CSV table of C-alpha atoms in Angstrom, one decimal:
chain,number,residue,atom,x,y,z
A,123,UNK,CA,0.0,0.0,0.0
A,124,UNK,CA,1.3,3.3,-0.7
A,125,UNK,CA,2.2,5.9,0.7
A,126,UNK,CA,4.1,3.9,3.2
A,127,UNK,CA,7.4,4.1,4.8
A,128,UNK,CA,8.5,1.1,2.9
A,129,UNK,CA,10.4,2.4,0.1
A,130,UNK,CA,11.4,5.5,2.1
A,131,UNK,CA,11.0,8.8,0.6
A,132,UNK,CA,10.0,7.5,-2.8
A,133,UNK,CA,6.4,5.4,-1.4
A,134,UNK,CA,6.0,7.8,1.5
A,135,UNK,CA,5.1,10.9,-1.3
A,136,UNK,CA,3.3,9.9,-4.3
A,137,UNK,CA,0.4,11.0,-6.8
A,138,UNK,CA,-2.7,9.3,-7.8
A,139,UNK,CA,-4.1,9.7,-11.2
A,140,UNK,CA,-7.9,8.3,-11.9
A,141,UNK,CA,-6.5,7.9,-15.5
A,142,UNK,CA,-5.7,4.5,-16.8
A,143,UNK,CA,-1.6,3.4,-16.3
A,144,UNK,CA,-0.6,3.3,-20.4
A,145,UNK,CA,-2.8,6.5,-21.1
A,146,UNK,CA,-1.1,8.8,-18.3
A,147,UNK,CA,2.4,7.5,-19.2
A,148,UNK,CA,1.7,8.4,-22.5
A,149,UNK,CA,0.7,11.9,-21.5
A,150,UNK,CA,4.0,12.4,-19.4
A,151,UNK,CA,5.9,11.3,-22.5
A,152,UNK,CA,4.1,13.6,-25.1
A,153,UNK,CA,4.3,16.7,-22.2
A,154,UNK,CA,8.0,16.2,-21.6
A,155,UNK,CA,9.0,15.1,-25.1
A,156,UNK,CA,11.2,15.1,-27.3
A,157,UNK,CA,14.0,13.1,-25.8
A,158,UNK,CA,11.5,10.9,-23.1
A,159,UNK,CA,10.3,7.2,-23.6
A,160,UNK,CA,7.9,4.4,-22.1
A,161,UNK,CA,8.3,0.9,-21.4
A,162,UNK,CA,6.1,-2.1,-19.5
A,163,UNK,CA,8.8,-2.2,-16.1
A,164,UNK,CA,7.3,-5.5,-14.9
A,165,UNK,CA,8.8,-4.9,-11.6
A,166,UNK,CA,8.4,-8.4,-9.4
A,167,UNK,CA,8.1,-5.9,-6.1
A,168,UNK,CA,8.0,-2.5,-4.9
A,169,UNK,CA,11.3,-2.6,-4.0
A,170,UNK,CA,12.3,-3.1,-7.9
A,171,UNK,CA,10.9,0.5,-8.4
A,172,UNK,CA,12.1,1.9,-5.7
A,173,UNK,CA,15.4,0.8,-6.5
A,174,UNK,CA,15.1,2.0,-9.7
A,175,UNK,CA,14.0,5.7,-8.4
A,176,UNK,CA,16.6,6.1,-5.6
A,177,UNK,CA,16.7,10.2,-4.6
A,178,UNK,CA,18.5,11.5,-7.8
A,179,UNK,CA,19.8,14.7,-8.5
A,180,UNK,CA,16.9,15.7,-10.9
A,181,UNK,CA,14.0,14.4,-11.3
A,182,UNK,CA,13.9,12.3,-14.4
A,183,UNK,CA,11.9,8.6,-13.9
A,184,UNK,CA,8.6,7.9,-13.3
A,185,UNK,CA,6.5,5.3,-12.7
A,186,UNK,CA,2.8,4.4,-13.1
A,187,UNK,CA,1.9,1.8,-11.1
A,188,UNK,CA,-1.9,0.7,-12.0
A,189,UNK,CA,-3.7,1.1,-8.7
A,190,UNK,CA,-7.4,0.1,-9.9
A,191,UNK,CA,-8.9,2.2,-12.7
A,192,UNK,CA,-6.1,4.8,-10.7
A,193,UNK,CA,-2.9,5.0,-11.3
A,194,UNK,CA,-0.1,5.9,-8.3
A,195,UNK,CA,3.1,7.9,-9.7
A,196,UNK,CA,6.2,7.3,-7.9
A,197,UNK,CA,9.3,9.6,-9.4
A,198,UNK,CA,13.5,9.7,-8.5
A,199,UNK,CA,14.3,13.1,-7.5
A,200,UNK,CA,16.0,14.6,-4.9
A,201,UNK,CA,13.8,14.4,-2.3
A,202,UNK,CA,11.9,11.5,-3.0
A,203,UNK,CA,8.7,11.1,-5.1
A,204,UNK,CA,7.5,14.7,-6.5
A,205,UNK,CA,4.4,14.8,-8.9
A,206,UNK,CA,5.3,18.8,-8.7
A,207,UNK,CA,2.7,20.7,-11.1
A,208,UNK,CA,1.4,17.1,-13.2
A,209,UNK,CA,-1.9,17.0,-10.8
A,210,UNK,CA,-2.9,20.6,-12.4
A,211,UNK,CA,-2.0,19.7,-15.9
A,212,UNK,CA,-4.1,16.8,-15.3
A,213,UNK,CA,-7.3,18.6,-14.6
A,214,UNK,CA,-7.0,20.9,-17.3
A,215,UNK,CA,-5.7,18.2,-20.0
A,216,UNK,CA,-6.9,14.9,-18.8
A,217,UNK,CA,-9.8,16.2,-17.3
A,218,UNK,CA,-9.4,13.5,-14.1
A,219,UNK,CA,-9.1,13.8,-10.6
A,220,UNK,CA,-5.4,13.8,-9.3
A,221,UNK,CA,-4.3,13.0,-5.8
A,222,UNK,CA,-1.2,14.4,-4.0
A,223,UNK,CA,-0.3,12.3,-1.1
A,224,UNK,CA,2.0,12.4,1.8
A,225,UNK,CA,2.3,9.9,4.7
A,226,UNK,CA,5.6,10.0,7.4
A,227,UNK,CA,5.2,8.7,10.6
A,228,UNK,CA,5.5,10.6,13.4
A,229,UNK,CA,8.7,8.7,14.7
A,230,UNK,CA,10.5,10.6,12.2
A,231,UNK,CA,11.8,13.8,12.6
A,232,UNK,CA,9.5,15.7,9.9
A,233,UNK,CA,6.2,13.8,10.2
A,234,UNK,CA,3.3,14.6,7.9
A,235,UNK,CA,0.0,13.7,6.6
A,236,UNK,CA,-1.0,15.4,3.7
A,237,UNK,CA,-3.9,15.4,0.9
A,238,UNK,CA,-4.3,17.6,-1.9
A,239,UNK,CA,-7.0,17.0,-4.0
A,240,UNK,CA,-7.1,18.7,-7.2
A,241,UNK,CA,-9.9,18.1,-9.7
A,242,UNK,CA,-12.4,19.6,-12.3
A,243,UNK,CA,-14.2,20.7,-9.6
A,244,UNK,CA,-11.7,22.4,-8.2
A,245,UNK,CA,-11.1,26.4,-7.9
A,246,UNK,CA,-8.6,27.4,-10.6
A,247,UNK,CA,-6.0,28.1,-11.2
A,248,UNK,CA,-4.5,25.5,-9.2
A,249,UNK,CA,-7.5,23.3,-9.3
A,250,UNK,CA,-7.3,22.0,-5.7
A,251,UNK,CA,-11.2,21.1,-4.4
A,252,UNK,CA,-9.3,20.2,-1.0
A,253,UNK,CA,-6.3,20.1,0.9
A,254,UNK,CA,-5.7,18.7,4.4
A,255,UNK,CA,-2.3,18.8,6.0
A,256,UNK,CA,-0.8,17.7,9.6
A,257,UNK,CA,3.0,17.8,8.9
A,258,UNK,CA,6.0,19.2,11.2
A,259,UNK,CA,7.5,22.4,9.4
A,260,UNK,CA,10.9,22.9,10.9
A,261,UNK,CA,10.2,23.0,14.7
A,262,UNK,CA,6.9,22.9,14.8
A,263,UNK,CA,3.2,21.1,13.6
A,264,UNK,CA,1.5,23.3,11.1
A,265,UNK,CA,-2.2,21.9,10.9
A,266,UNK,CA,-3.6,23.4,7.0
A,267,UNK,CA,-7.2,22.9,5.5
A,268,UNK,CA,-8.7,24.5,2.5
A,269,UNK,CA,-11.5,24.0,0.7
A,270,UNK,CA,-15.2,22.6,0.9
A,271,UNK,CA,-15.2,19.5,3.3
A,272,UNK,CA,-16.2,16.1,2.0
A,273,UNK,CA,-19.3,14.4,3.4
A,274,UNK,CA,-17.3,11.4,4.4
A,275,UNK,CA,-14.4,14.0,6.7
A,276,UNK,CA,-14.6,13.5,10.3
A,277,UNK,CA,-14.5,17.6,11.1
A,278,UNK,CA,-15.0,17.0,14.7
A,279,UNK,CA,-11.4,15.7,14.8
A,280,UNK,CA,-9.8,18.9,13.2
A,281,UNK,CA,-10.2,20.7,16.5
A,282,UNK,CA,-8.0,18.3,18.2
A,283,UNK,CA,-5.7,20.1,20.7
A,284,UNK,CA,-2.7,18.1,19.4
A,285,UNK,CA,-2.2,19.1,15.9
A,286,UNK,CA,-0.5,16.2,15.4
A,287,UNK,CA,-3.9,14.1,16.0
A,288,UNK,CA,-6.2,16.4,13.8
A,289,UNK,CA,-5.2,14.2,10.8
A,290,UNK,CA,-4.0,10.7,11.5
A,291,UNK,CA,-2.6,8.2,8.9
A,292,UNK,CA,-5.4,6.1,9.6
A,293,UNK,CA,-7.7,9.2,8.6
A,294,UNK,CA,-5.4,9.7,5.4
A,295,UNK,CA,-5.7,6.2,4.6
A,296,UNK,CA,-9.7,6.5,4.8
A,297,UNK,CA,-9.8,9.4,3.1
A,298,UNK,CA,-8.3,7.9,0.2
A,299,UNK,CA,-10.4,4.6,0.0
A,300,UNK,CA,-13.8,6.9,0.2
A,301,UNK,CA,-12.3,8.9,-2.9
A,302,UNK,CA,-12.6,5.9,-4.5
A,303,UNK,CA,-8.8,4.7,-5.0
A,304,UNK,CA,-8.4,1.0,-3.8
A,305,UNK,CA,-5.3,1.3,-1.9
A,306,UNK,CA,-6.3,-2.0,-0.2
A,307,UNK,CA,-5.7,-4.2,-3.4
A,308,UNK,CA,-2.6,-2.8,-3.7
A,309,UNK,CA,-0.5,-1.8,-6.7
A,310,UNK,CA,0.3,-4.2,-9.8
A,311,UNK,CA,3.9,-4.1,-9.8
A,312,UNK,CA,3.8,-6.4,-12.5
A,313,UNK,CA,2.2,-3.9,-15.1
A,314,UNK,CA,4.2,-0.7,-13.8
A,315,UNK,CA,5.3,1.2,-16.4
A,316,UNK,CA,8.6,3.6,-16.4
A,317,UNK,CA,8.9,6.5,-18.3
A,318,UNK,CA,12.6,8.0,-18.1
A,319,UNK,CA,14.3,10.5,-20.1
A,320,UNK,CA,15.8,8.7,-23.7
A,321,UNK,CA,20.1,8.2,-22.4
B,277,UNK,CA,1.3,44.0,-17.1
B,278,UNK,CA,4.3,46.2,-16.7
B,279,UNK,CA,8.1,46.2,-15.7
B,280,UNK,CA,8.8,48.5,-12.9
B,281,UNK,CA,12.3,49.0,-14.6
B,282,UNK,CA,14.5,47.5,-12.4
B,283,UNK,CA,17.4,46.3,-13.9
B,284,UNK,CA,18.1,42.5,-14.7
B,285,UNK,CA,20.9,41.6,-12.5
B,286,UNK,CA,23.0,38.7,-12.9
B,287,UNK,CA,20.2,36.2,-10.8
B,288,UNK,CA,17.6,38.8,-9.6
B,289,UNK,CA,14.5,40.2,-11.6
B,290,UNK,CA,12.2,42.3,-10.8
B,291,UNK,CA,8.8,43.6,-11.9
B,292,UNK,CA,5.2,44.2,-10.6
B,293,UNK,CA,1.8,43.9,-12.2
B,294,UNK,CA,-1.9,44.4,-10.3
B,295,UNK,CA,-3.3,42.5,-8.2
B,296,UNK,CA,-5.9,41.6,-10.3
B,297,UNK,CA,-4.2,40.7,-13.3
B,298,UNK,CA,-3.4,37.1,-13.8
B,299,UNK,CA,-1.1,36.0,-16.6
B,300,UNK,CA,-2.5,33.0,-17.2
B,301,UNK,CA,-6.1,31.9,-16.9
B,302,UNK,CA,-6.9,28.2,-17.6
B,303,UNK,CA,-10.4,27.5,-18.3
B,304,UNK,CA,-13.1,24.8,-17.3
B,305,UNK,CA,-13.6,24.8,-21.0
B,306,UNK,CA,-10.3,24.1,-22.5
B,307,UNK,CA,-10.4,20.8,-20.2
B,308,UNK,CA,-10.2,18.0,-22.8
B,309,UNK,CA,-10.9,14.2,-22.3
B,310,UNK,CA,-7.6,12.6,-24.0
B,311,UNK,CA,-4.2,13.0,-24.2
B,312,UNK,CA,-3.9,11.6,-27.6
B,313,UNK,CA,-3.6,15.3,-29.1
B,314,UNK,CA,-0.8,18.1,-28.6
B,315,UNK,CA,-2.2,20.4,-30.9
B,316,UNK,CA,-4.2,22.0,-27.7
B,317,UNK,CA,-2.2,21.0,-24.7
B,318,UNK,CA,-1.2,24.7,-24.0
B,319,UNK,CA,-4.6,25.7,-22.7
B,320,UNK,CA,-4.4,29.1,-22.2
B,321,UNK,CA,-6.7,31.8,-23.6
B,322,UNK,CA,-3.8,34.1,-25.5
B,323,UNK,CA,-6.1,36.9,-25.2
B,324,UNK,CA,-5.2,37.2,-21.4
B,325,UNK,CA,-1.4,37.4,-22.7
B,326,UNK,CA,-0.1,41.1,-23.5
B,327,UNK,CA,1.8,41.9,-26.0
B,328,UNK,CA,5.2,42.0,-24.5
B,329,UNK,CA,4.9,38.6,-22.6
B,330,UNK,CA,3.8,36.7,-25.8
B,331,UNK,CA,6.8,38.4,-27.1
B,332,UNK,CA,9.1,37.4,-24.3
B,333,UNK,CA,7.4,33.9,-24.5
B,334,UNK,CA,8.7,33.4,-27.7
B,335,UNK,CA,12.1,34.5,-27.0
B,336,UNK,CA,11.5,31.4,-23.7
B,337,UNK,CA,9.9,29.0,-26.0
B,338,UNK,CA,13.0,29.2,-28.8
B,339,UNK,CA,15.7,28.5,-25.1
B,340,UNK,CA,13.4,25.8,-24.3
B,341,UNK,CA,12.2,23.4,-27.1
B,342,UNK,CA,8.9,25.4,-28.6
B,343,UNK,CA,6.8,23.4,-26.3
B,344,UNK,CA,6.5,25.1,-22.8
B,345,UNK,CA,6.3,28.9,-24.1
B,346,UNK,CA,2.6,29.3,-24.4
B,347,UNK,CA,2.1,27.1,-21.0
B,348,UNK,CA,4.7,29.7,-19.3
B,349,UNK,CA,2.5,33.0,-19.7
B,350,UNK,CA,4.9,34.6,-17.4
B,351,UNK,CA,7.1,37.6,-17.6
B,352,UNK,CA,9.1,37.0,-15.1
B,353,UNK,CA,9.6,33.4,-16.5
B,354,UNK,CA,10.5,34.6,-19.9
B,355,UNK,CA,12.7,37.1,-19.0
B,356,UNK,CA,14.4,34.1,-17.0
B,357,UNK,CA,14.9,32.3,-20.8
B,358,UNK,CA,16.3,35.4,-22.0
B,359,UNK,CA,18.7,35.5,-19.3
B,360,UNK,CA,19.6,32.4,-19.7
B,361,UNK,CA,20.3,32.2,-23.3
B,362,UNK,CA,22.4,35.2,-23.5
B,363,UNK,CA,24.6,33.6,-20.3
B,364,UNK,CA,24.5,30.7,-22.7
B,365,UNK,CA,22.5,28.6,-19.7
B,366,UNK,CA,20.2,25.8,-20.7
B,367,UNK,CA,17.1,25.8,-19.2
B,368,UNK,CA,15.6,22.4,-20.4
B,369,UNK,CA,15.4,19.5,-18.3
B,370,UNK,CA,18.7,18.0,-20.1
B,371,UNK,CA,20.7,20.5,-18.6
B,372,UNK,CA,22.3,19.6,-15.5
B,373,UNK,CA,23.7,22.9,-14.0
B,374,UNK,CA,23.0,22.4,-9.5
B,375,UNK,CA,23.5,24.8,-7.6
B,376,UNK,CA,26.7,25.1,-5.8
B,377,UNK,CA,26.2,24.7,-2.8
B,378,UNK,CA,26.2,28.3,-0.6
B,379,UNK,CA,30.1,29.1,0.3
B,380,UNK,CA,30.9,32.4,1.5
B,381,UNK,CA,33.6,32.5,-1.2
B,382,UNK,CA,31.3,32.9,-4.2
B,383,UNK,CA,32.2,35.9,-5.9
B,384,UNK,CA,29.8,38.9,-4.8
B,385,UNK,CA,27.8,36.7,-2.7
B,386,UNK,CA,26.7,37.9,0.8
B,387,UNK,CA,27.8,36.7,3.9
B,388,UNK,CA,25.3,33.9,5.1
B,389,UNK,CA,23.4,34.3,8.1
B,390,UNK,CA,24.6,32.4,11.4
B,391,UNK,CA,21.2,30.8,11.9
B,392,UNK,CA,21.0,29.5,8.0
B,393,UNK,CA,24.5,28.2,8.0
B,394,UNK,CA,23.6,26.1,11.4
B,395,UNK,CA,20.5,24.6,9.7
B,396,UNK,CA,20.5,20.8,9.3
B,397,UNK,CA,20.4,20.1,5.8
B,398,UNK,CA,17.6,17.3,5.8
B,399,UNK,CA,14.3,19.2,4.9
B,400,UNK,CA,10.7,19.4,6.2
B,401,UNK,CA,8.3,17.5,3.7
B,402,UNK,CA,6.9,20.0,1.2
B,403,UNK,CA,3.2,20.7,2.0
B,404,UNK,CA,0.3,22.2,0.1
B,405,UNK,CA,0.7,24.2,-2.9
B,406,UNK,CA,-2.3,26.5,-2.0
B,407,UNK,CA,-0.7,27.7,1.4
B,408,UNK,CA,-0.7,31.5,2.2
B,409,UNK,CA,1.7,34.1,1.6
B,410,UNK,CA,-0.1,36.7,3.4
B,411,UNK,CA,-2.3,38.7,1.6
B,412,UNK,CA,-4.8,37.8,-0.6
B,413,UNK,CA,-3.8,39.6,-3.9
B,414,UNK,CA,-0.3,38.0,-3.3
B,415,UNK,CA,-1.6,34.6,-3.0
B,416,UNK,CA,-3.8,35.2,-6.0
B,417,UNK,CA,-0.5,36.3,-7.6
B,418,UNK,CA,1.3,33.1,-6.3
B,419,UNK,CA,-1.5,30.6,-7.4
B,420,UNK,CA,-1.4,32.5,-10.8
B,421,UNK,CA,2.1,31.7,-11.0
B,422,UNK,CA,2.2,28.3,-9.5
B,423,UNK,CA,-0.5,27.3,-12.2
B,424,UNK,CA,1.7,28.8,-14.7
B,425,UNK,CA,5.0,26.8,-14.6
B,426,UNK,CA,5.5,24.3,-16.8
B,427,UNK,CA,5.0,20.6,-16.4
B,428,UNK,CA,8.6,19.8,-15.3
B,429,UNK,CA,8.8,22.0,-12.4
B,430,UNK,CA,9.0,20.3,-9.1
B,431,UNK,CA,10.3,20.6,-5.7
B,432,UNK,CA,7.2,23.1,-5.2
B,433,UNK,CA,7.6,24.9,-2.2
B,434,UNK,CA,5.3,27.6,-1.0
B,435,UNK,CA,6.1,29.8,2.6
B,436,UNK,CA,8.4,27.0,3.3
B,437,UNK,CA,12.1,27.2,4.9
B,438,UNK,CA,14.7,27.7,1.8
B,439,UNK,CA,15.8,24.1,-0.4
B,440,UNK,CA,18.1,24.5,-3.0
B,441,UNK,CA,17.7,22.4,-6.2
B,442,UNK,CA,19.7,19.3,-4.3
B,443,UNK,CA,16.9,19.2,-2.0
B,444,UNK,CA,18.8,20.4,1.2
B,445,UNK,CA,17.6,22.8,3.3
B,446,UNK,CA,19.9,25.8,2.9
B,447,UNK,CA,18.4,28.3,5.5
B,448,UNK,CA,15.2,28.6,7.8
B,449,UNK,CA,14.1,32.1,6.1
B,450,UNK,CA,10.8,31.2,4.4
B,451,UNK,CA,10.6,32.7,0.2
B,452,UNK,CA,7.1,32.8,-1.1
B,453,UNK,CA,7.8,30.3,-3.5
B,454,UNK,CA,10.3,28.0,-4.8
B,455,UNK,CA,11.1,25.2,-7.0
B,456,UNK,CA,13.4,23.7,-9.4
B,457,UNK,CA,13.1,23.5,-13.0
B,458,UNK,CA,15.9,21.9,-15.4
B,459,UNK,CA,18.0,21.3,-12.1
B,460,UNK,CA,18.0,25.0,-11.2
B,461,UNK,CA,16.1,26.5,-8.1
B,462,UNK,CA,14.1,29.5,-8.9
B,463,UNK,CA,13.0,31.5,-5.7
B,464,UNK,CA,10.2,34.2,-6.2
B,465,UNK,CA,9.5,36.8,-3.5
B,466,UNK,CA,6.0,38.7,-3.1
B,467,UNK,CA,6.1,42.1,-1.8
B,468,UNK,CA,3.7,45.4,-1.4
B,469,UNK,CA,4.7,48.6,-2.1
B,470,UNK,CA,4.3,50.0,0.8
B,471,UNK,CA,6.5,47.1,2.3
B,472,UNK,CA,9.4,46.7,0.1
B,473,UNK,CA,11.8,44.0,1.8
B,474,UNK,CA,12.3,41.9,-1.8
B,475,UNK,CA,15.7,43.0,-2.1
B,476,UNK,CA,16.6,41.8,1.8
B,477,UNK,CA,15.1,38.7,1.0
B,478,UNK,CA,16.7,38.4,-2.5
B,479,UNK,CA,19.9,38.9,-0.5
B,480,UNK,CA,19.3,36.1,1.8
B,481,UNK,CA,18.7,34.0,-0.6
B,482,UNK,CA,21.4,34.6,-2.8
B,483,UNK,CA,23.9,34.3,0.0
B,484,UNK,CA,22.7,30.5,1.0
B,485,UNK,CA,22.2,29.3,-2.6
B,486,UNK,CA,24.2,31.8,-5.1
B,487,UNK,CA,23.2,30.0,-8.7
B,488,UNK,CA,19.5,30.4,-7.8
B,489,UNK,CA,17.5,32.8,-9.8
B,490,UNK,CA,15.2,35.3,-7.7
B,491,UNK,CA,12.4,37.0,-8.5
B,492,UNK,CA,10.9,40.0,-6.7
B,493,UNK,CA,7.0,40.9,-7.5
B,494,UNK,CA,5.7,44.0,-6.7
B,495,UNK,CA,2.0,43.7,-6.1
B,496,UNK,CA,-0.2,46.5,-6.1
């Protein structure tokens, strides 16, 4: 399941697209182009990807892993999985929903919990219908909402005392499955594609 | 939209525009359902682009590779392109210029602050792209701009302590916004005119990661 700790910083950020896997890999490719290619991965685990997208430099592999009729984007980079700006050109290109998601446990020693919605119904320009995030910010946990709430939010807990406790993992985690993205079934490794810049 | 005449230094630029004016205004209505064509990915209604951006756009689009200039719809941006082609810096994702990393013997680079130099390098995780600056015409101004950048930006931070493009955290002074595009870091600072402390800011940041390219905006 991602985001997870698992892969470190490349599974504990990642996007999710409600765009099939081959059609948003070839929309990366055709944005980015010339000079960037696709290709099936068929990674045997997560770790295969996450080897592949060790913190880099620059930011210059992705990978979409079918997650249901979603797809999760994982990227190298220098700080781990970073969909940057792809979520807005999504909304106004592909039309679909786009996730931004962010999950680091608290043992650690910048914790967050973040979701960033963006979608068609969305305010422009950035597109974002909501964002929730519990994250330490340097020295100390910022706690950052926007937008109209969800039917399915629990508000009740956003006035938590403990800013760390007004957005739980577990709540991130729920939030996502009653968006509709089956993070329970987990990703198919096995169909993952890369796209990379052409060597 | 107008320059405010400062001059282009070697990694600061400057300029204002009103707060109401927006460079770039996507539409529900250029939303399209498949990626299949290219022919109207840049979904921008050109009639919200003056004059002298679309001109500096081109001038951007011929650095980059034709496909980003319309997306851009920024001054500021291609003013950046212009810069960098007559300092003969590639600005494309193939390039691979990083930042040095801040030393106090970079030529006509400030002294760094004791506080930034003591920062651990690791950074907090970046957080939402629709934080707040302050006030609201700069935030409109920063959402405008955020929208605007093209599809390889990343390393998006908004009100967040200062990363350069290697992803370390460089000081604990906060620029509006920052982010890295073609392994450069590109810092923008929002300031009113009645409360001009850009070029303080610029300073700060120049002095913990010298190759950046800052950008002050005047907001009315």
């Amino acid at each position: 399941m991602i985001p997870s700790s698992l892969g470190g910083a490349t599974t504990e950020n990642c996007g999710y697209f409600e765009y099939e896997a081959h059609g948003l890999a070839a929309w990366i490719v055709e944005g980015f182009s010339p000079g960037w290619r696709s290709r099936p991965l068929a990674a045997g685990s997560m770790q295969e990807v996450v080897d592949l997208l060790a913190p880099a430099p620059v930011r210059d592999r992705f990978v979409c892993v079918p997650v249901g009729h979603w797809t999760a984007l994982l990227t190298s980079g220098p700080a781990g999985s970073d969909v940057g700006v792809l979520p807005i050109y999504a909304v106004r290109e592909l039309a679909c929903r786009a996730i931004r998601v962010a999950s680091v446990s608290d043992s650690a020693t910048f914790p967050v919990r973040m979701l960033e919605v963006y979608g068609p119904d969305g305010t422009p320009p950035l597109w974002i219908e909501r964002s929730i995030v519990a994250a330490k910010d340097g020295a100390r946990w910022t706690f950052e909402i926007s937008g109209t709430p969800y039917a399915f939010e629990d508000q009740a807990v956003y006035a938590n005392r403990v800013k760390a406790k007004r957005f739980t993992e577990e709540m991130l985690l729920g939030y996502l499955r009653a968006l509709g993205v089956p993070i329970d079934g987990g990703p198919d490794w096995q169909q993952a594609i890369l796209v990379e810049r052409s060597p | 939209m107008r320059r405010n005449g400062s001059p282009c230094t070697d990694a600061a630029l400057t300029f204002s525009r009103s707060a109401s004016e927006n460079s770039v205004r996507p539409s529900r209505t250029h939303i399209r359902s498949s990626p299949s064509s290219s022919t109207n990915r840049l979904s921008f209604d050109a009639s919200t682009i003056d004059t002298g951006l679309a001109l500096g756009t081109t001038v951007y689009s011929d650095v980059r590779d034709g496909r980003y200039g319309s997306a851009l719809g920024h001054t500021a941006f291609a003013a950046v392109g212009v810069f960098a082609a007559t300092r003969g810096i590639k600005s494309g994702t193939t390039s691979s210029p990083t930042p040095r990393p801040a030393s106090p013997k970079a030529s006509n680079a400030p002294a760094r602050l004791p506080q930034d130099v003591a920062v651990n390098s690791k950074p907090p995780n970046a957080l939402g792209t629709n934080r707040s600056v302050g006030r609201a015409s700069h935030n409109q101004a920063l959402q405008a701009d955020i929208a605007a950048l093209p599809r390889d930006a990343y390393g998006i931070r908004v009100n967040q302590q200062q990363v350069n493009a290697l992803g370390q955290r460089v000081g604990i002074n906060r620029p509006d916004l920052q982010y890295t595009l073609g392994g450069r870091r590109y810092y923008v600072e929002y300031e009113g005119l009645k409360n001009p402390r850009g070029e303080l800011h610029k300073a700060r940041i120049l002095a913990n990661d010298p190759s950046a390219i800052v950008r002050i905006e005047t907001i009315d």
